[in-house]
Short mmCIF file of C-alpha atoms and ligand atoms in Angstrom, two decimals:
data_model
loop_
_atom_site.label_atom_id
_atom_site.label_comp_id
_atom_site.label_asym_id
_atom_site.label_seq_id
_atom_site.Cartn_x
_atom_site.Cartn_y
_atom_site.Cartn_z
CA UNK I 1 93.77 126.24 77.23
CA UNK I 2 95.62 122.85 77.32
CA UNK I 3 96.61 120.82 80.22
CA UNK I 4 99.61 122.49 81.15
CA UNK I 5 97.79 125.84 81.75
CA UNK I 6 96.11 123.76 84.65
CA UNK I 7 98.84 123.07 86.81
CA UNK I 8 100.36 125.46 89.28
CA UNK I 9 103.37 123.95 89.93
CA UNK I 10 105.96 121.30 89.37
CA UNK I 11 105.68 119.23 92.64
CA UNK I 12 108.48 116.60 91.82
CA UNK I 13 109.94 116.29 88.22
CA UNK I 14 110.64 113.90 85.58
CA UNK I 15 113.90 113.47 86.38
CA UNK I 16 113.58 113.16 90.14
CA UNK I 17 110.74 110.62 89.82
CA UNK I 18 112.65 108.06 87.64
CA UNK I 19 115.52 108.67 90.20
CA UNK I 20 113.03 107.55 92.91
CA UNK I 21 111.75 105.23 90.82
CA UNK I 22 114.99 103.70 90.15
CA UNK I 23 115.71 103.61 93.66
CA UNK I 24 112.67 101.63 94.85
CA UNK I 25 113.61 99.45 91.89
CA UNK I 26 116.80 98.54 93.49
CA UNK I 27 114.86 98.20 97.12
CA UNK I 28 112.64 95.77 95.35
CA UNK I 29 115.77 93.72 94.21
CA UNK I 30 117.18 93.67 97.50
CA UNK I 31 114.03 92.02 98.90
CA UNK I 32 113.43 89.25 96.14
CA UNK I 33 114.84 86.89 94.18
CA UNK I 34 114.23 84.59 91.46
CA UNK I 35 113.09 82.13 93.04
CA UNK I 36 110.81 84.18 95.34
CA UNK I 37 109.00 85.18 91.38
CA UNK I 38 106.71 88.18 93.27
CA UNK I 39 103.81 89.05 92.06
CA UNK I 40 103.32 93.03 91.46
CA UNK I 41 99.87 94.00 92.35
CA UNK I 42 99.42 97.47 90.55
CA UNK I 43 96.06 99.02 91.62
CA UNK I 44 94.65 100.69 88.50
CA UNK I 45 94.00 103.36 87.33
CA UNK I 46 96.37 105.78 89.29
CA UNK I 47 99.73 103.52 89.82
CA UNK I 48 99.98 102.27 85.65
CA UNK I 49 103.10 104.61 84.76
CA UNK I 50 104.68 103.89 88.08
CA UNK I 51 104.78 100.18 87.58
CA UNK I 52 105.70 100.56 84.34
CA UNK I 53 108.84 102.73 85.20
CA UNK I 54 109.20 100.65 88.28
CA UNK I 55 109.56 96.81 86.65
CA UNK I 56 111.67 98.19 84.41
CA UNK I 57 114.42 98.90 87.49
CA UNK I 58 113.98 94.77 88.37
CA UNK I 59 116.13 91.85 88.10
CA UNK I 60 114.16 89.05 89.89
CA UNK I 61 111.58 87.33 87.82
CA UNK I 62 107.76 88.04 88.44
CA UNK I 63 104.53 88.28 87.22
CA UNK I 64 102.28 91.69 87.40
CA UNK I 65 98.48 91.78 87.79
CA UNK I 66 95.81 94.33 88.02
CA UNK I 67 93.58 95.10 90.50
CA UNK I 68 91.13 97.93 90.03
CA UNK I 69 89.43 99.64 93.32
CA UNK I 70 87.42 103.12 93.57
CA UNK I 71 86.69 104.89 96.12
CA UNK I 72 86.11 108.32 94.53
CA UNK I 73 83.67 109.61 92.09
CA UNK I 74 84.95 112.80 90.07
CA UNK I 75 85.25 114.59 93.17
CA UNK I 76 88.31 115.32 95.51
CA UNK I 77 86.40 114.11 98.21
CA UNK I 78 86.82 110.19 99.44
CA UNK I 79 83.34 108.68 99.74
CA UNK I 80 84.77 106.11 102.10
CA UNK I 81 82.93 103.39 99.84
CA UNK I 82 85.48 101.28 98.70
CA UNK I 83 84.73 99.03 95.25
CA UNK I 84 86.72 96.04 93.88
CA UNK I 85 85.85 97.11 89.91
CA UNK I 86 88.61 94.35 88.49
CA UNK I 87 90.16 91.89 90.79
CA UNK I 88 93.39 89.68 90.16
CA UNK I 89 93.35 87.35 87.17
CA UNK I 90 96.02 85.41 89.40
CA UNK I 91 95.53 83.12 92.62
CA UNK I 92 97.68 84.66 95.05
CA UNK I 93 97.97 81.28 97.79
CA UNK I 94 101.41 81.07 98.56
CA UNK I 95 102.70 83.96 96.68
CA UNK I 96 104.95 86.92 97.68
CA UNK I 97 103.09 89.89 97.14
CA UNK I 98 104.10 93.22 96.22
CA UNK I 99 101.23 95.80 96.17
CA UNK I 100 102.14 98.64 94.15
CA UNK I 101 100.22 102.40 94.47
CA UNK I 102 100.62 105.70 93.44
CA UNK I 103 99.19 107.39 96.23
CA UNK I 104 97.92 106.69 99.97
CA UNK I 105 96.19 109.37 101.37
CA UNK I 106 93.73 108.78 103.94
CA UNK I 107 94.65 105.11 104.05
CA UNK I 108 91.12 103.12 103.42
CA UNK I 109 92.25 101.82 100.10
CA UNK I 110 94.80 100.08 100.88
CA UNK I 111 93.49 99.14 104.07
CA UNK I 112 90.58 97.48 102.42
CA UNK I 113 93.02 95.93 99.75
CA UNK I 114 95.64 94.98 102.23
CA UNK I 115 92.66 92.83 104.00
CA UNK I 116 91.34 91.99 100.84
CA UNK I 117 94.10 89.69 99.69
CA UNK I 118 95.41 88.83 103.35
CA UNK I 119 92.26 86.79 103.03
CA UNK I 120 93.68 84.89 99.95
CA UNK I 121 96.65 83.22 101.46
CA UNK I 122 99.70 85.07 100.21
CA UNK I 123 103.22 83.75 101.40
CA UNK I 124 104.08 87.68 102.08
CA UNK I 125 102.93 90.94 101.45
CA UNK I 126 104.56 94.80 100.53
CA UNK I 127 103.40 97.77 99.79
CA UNK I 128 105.26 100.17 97.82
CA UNK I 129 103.95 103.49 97.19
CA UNK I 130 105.01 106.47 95.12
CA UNK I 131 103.46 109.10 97.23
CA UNK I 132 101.93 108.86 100.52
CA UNK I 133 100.17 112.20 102.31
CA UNK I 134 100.72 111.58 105.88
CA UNK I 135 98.41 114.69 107.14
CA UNK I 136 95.25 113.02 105.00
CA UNK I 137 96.01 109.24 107.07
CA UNK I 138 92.70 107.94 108.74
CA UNK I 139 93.26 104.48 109.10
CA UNK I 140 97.29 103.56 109.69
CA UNK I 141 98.62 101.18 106.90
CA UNK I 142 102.10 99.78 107.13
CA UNK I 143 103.91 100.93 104.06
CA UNK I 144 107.21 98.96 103.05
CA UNK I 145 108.23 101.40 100.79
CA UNK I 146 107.71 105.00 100.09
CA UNK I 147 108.75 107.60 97.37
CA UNK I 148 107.80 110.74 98.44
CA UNK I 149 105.54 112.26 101.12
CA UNK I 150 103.75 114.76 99.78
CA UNK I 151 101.81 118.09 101.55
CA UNK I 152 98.06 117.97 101.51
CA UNK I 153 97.73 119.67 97.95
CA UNK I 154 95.68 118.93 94.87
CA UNK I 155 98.67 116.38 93.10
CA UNK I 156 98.06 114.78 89.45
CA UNK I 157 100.30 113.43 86.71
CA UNK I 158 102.30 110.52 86.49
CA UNK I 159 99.23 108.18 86.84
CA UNK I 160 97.35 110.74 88.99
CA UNK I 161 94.29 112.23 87.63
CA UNK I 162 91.54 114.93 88.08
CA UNK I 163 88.13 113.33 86.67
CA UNK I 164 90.04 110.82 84.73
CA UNK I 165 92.40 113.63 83.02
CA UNK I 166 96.16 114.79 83.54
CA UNK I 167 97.50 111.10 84.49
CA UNK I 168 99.39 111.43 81.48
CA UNK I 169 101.78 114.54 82.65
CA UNK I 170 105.34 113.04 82.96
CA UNK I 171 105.90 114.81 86.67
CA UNK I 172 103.77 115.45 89.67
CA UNK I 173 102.10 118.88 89.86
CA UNK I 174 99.58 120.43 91.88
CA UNK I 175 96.65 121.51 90.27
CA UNK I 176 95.57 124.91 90.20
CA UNK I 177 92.51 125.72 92.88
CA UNK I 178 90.26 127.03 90.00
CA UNK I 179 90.33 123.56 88.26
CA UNK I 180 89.33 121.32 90.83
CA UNK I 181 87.04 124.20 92.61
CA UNK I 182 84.89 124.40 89.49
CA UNK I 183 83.89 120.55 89.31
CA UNK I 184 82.01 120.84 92.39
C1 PRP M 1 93.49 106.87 94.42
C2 PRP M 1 94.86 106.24 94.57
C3 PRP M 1 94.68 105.29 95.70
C4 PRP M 1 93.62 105.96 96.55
C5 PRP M 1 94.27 106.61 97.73
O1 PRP M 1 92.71 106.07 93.61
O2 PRP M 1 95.25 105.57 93.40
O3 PRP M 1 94.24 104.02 95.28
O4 PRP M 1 92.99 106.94 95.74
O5 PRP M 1 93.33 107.27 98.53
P1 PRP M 1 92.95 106.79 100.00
O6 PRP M 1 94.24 106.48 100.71
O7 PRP M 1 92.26 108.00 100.58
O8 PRP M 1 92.05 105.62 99.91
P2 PRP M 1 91.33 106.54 92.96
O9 PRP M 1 90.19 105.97 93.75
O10 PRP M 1 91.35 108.02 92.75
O11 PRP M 1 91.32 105.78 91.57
P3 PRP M 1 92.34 105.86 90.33
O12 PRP M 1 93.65 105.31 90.80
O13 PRP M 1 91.70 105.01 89.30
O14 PRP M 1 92.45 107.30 89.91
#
């Protein structure tokens, strides 16, 4: 059985992500400009293909960096324990910040990383997320920008994984209850 026979159905495609995508991309541009040189913030693992796709769409200069959080083990479940497991290589004093995510869902990652570099002295800071579940939201986090809201199902692909696998589908599908229902 490969990957494929895992997923249940096509949430959002290819071709409607790198629409999106392309969209945002031109949001971003509206907001900055060269001399403004934003610095992406993608927060690893889940949001790699959608800053990839995403910087692609931009005109302004900038710099990207990596920031790496958990707050899940191989579960579905949020512990609520939120880890910095790679923090910025870059001081971010002064500097426009664009936080970039592939999914908010009940909110306490970004809320911790939101406070997290608030802390650091940034001249301004975004969020732009792919997906965000509204239903799942515990803590409210202002989000700038926003793909797609999503239903409260089982998503992966396109960055998103199940136990570190399927972040490498090109589209966003929802995983088939079986899958997920046997890891725990
Ligand atoms: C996912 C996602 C967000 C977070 C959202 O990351 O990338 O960072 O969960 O959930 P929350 O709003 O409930 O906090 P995850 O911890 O699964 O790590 P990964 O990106 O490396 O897969």
């Amino acid at each position: 059985m490969g990957l494929l026979d895992d997923v249940a159905k096509v949430l959002i495609s290819e071709e409607t992500l790198q629409a999106r995508t392309a969209e945002l991309g031109q949001a971003v541009n509206e907001i900055y400009d060269d001399t403004d040189r934003p610095l992406l913030v993608c927060v690893l693992k889940g949001a790699f293909m959608f800053l990839a796709d995403l910087t692609r769409h931009l005109e302004m200069r900038h710099e990207v960096d990596f920031m790496e959080v958990s707050s899940y083990g191989a579960g579905t479940r949020s512990s609520g324990v939120v880890r910095i497991l790679l923090d910025l290589e870059r001081n971010i004093q002064g500097r426009h910040v664009l936080i970039v995510e592939d999914i908010v869902d009940s909110g306490r990652t970004l809320d911790y990383i939101t406070r997290n570099l608030q802390t650091r002295g940034p001249a301004s800071m975004r969020v732009c997320t792919l997906l965000s579940k509204p239903s799942r939201r515990e803590i409210e986090v202002p989000l700038d920008m926003v793909g797609f809201e999503v239903p409260d199902e089982f998503v992966v692909g396109y960055g998103l994984d199940f136990a570190e696998e399927y972040r490498n589908l090109p589209f966003i599908g929802v995983l088939k209850e079986e899958v997920y229902q046997s890891g725990e």
